[in-house]
PDB file of C-alpha atoms and ligand atoms in Angstrom:
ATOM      1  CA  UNK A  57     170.876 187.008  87.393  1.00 88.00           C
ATOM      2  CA  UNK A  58     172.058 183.460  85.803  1.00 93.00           C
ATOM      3  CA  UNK A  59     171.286 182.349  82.170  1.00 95.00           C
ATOM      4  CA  UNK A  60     169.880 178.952  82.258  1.00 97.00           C
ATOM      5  CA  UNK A  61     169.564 177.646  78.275  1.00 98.00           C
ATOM      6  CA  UNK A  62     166.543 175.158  78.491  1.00 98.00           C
ATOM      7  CA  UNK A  63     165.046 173.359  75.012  1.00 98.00           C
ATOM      8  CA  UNK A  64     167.218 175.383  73.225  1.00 97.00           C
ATOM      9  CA  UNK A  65     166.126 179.038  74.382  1.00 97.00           C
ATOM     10  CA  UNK A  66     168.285 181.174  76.889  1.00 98.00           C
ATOM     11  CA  UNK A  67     166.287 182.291  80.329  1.00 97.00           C
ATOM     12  CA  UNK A  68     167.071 184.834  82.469  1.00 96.00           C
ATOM     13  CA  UNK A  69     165.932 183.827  86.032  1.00 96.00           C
ATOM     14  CA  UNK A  70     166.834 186.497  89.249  1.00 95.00           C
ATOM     15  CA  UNK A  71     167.469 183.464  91.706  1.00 95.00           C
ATOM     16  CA  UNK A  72     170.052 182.676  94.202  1.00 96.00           C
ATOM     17  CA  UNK A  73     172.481 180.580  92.126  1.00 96.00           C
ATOM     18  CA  UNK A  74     172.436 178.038  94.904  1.00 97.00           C
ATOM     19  CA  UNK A  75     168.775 177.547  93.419  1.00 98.00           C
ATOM     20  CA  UNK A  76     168.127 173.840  92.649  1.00 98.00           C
ATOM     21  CA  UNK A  77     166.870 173.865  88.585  1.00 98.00           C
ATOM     22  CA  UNK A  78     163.840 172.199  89.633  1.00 98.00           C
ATOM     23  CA  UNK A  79     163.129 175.173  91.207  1.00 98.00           C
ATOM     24  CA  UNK A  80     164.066 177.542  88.807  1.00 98.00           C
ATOM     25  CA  UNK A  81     162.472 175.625  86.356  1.00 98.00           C
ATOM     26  CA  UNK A  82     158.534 175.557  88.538  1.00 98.00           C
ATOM     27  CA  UNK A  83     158.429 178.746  90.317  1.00 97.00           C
ATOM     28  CA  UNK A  84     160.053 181.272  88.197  1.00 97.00           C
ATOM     29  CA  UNK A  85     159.925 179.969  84.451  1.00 97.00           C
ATOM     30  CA  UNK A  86     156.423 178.175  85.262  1.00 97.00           C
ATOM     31  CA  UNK A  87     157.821 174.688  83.568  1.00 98.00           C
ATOM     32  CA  UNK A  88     155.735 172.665  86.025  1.00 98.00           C
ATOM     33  CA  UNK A  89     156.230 169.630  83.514  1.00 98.00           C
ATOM     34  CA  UNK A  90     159.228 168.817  86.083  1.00 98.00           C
ATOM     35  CA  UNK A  91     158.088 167.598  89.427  1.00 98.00           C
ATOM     36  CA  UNK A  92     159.254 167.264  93.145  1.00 98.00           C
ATOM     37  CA  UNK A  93     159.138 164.560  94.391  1.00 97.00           C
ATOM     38  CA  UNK A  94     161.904 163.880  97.510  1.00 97.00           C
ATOM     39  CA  UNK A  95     163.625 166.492  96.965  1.00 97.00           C
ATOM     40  CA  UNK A  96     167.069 164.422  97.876  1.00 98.00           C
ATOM     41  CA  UNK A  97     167.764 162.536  94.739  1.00 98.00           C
ATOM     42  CA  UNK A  98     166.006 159.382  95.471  1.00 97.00           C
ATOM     43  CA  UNK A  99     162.996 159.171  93.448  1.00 98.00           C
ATOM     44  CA  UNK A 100     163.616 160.911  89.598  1.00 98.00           C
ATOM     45  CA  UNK A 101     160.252 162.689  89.534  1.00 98.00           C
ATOM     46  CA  UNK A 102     162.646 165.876  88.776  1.00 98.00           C
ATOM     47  CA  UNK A 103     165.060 163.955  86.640  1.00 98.00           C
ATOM     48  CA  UNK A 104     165.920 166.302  83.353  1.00 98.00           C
ATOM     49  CA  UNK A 105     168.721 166.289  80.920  1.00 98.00           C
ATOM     50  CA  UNK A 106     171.509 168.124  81.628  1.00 98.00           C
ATOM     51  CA  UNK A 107     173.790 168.194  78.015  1.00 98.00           C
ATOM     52  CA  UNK A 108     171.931 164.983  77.631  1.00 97.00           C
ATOM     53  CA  UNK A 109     172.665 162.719  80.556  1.00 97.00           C
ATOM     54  CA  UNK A 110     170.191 162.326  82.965  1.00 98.00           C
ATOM     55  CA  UNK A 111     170.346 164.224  86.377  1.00 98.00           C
ATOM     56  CA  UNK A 112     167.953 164.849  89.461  1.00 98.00           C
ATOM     57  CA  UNK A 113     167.093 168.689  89.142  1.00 98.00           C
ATOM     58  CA  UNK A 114     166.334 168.843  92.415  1.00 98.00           C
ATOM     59  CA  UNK A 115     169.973 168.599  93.941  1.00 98.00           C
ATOM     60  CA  UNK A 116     171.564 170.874  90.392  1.00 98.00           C
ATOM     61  CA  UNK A 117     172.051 174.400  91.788  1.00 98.00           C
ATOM     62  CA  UNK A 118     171.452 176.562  88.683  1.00 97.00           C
ATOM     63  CA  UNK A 119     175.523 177.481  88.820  1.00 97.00           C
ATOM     64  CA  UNK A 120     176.368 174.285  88.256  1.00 97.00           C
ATOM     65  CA  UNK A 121     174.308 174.917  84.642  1.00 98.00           C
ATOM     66  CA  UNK A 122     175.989 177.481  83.502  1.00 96.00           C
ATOM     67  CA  UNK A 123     176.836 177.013  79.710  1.00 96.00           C
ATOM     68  CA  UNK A 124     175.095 173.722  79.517  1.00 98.00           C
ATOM     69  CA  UNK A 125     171.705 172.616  77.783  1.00 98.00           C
ATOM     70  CA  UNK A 126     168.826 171.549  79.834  1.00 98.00           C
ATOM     71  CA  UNK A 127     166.048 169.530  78.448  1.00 98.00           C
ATOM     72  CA  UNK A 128     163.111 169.124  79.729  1.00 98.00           C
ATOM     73  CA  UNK A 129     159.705 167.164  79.465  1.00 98.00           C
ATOM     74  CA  UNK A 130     158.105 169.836  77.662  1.00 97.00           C
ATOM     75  CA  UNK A 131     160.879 169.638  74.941  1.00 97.00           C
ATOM     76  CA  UNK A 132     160.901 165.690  75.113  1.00 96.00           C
ATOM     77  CA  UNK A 133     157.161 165.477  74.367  1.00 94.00           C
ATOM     78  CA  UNK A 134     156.323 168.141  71.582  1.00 96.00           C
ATOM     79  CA  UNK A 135     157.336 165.975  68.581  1.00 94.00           C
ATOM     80  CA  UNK A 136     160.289 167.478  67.899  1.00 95.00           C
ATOM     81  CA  UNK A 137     162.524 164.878  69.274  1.00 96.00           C
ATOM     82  CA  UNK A 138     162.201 161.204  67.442  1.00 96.00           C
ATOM     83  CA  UNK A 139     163.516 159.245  70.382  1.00 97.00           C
ATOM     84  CA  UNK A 140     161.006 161.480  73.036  1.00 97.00           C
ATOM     85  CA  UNK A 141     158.702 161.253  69.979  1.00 97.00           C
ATOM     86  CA  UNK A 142     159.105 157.239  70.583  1.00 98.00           C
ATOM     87  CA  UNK A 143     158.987 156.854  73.925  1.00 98.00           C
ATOM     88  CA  UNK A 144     156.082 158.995  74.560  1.00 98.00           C
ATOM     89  CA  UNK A 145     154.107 157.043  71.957  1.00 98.00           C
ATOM     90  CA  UNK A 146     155.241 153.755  73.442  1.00 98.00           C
ATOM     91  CA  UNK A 147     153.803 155.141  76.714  1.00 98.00           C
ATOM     92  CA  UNK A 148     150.443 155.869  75.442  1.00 98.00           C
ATOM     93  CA  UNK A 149     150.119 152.616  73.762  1.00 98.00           C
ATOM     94  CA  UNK A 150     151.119 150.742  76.389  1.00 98.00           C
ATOM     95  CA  UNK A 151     149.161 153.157  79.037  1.00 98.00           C
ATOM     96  CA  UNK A 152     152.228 153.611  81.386  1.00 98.00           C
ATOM     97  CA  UNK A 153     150.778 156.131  83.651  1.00 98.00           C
ATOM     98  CA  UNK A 154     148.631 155.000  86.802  1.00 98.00           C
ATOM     99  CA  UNK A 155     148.813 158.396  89.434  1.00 98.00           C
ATOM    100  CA  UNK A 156     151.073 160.168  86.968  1.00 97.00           C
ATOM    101  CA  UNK A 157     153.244 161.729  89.269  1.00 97.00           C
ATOM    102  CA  UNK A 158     156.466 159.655  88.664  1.00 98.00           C
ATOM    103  CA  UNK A 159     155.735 159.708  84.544  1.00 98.00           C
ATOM    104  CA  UNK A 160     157.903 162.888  83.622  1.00 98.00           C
ATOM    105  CA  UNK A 161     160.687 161.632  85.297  1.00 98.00           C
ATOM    106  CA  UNK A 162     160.098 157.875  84.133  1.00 98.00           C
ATOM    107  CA  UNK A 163     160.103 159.366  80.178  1.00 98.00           C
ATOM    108  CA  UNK A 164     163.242 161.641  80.813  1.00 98.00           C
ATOM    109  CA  UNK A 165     165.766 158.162  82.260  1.00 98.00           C
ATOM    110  CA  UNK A 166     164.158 156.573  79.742  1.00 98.00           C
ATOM    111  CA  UNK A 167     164.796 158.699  76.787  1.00 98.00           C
ATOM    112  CA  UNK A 168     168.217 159.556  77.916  1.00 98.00           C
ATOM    113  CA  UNK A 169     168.941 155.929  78.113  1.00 98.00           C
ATOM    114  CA  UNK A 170     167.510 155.229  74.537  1.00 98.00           C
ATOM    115  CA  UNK A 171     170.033 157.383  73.545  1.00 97.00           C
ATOM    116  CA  UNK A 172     172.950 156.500  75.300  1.00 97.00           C
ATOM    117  CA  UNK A 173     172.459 153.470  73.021  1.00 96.00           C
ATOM    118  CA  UNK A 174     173.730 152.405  69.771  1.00 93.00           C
ATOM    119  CA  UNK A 175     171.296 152.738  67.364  1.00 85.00           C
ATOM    120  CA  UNK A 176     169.137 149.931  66.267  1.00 85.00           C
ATOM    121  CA  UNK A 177     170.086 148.157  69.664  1.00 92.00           C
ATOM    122  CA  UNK A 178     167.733 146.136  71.738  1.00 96.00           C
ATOM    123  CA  UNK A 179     167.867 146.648  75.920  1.00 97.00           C
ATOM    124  CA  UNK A 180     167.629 143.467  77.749  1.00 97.00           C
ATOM    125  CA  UNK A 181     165.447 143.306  80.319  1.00 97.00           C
ATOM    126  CA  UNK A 182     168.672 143.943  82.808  1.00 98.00           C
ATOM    127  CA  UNK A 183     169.656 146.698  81.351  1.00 98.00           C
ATOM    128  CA  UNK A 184     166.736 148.387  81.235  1.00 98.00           C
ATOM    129  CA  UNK A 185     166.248 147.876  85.101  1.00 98.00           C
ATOM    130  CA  UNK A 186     169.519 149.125  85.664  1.00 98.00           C
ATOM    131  CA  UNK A 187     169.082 152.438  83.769  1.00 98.00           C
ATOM    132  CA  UNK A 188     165.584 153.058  85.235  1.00 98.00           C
ATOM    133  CA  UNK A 189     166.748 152.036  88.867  1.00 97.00           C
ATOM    134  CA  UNK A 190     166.292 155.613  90.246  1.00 96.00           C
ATOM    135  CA  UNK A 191     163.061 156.359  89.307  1.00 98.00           C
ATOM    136  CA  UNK A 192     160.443 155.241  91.737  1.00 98.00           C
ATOM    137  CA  UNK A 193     157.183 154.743  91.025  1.00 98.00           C
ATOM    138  CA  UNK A 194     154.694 154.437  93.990  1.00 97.00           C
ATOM    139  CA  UNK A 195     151.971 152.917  91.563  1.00 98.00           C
ATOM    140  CA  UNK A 196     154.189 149.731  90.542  1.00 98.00           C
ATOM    141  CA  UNK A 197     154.179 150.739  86.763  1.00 98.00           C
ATOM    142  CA  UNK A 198     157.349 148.791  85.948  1.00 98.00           C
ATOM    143  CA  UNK A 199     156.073 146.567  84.111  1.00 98.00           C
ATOM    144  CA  UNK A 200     154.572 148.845  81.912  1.00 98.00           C
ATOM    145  CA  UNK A 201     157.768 150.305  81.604  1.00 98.00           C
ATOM    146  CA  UNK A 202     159.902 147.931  80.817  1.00 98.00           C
ATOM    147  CA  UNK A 203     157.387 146.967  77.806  1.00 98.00           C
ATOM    148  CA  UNK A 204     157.043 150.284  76.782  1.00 98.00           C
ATOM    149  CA  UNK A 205     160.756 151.058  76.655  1.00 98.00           C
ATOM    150  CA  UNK A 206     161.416 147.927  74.847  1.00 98.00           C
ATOM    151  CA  UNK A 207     158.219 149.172  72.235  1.00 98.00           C
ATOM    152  CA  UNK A 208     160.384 152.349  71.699  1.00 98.00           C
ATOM    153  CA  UNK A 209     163.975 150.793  71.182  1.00 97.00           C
ATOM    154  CA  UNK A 210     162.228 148.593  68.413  1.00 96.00           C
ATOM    155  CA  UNK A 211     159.971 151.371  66.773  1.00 96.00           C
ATOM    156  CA  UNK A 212     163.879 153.302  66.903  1.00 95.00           C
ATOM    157  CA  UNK A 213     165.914 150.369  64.859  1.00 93.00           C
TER     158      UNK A 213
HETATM  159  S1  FES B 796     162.601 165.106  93.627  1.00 69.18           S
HETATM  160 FE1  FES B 796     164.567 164.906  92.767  1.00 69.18          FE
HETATM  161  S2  FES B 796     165.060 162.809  92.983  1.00 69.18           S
HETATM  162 FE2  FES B 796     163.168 163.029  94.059  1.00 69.18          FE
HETATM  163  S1  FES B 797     152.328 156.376  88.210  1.00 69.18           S
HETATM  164 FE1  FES B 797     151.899 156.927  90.275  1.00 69.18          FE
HETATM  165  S2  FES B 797     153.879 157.189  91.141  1.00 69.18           S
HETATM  166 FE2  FES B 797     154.256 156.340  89.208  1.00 69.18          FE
END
């Protein structure tokens, strides 16, 4: 049994604790918010927040957790987080999302880089390349993005 704490709630989950979290997460705490993509850390579909940083879920074994908050889309999209709050606005107003199947990962490196930031800071175009540069999207939605991750830093000044 491992304790994985995930948008602020402890979990029980009976997996091996070589389990990745993405998988821990989708097959036995039904959080299918996450997604697989490669499986290898190369695309950020799975990306969540591990004690607020950004990290591929999909290569995390659930021991490496232990102690530490996850966050995931779920928790980043409710409301009850202003910069999520922002970002997923800006992504609706901008209409990010062609397939879909990149845009949970795409919101979680993008909310984790918002605040990574100081506050009231606006990302060059650079810099927002370089924090998004692991999350692929197969549609070629960058440059809805980019504008919507600019929208957000401005609507959080
Ligand atoms: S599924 Fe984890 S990086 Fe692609
Ligand atoms: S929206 Fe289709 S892969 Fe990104």
């Amino acid at each position: 049994m491992s304790i994985l704490n995930i948008n602020g709630s402890d979990h029980t989950v009976d997996v091996d604790p070589g389990t990745p979290v993405l998988w821990a997460l989708r097959d036995a705490l039904d959080m299918t918010g996450t997604k697989f993509g490669c499986g290898a850390a190369l695309c950020g579909a799975c990306t969540v927040h591990l004690d607020g940083q950004a990290i591929r879920s999909c290569v995390t074994p659930i021991s490496a957790v232990q102690g530490k908050k996850i966050t995931t889309i779920e928790a980043i999209t409710d409301g009850s987080d202003p910069v999520g709050a922002a970002v997923h606005a800006a992504w609706v107003k901008h209409d990010v999302a062609q397939c879909g199947y990149c845009q949970s990962g795409q919101i979680m490196s993008a909310t984790a880089f918002l605040k990574s930031r100081p506050k009231g800071s606006q990302p060059t175009v650079d810099e927002i390349d370089a924090a998004m540069a692991g999350n692929i999207c197969r549609c070629g939605t960058y440059t809805r993005i980019r504008a919507a991750i600019a929208d957000a830093a401005q609507t959080l000044a």
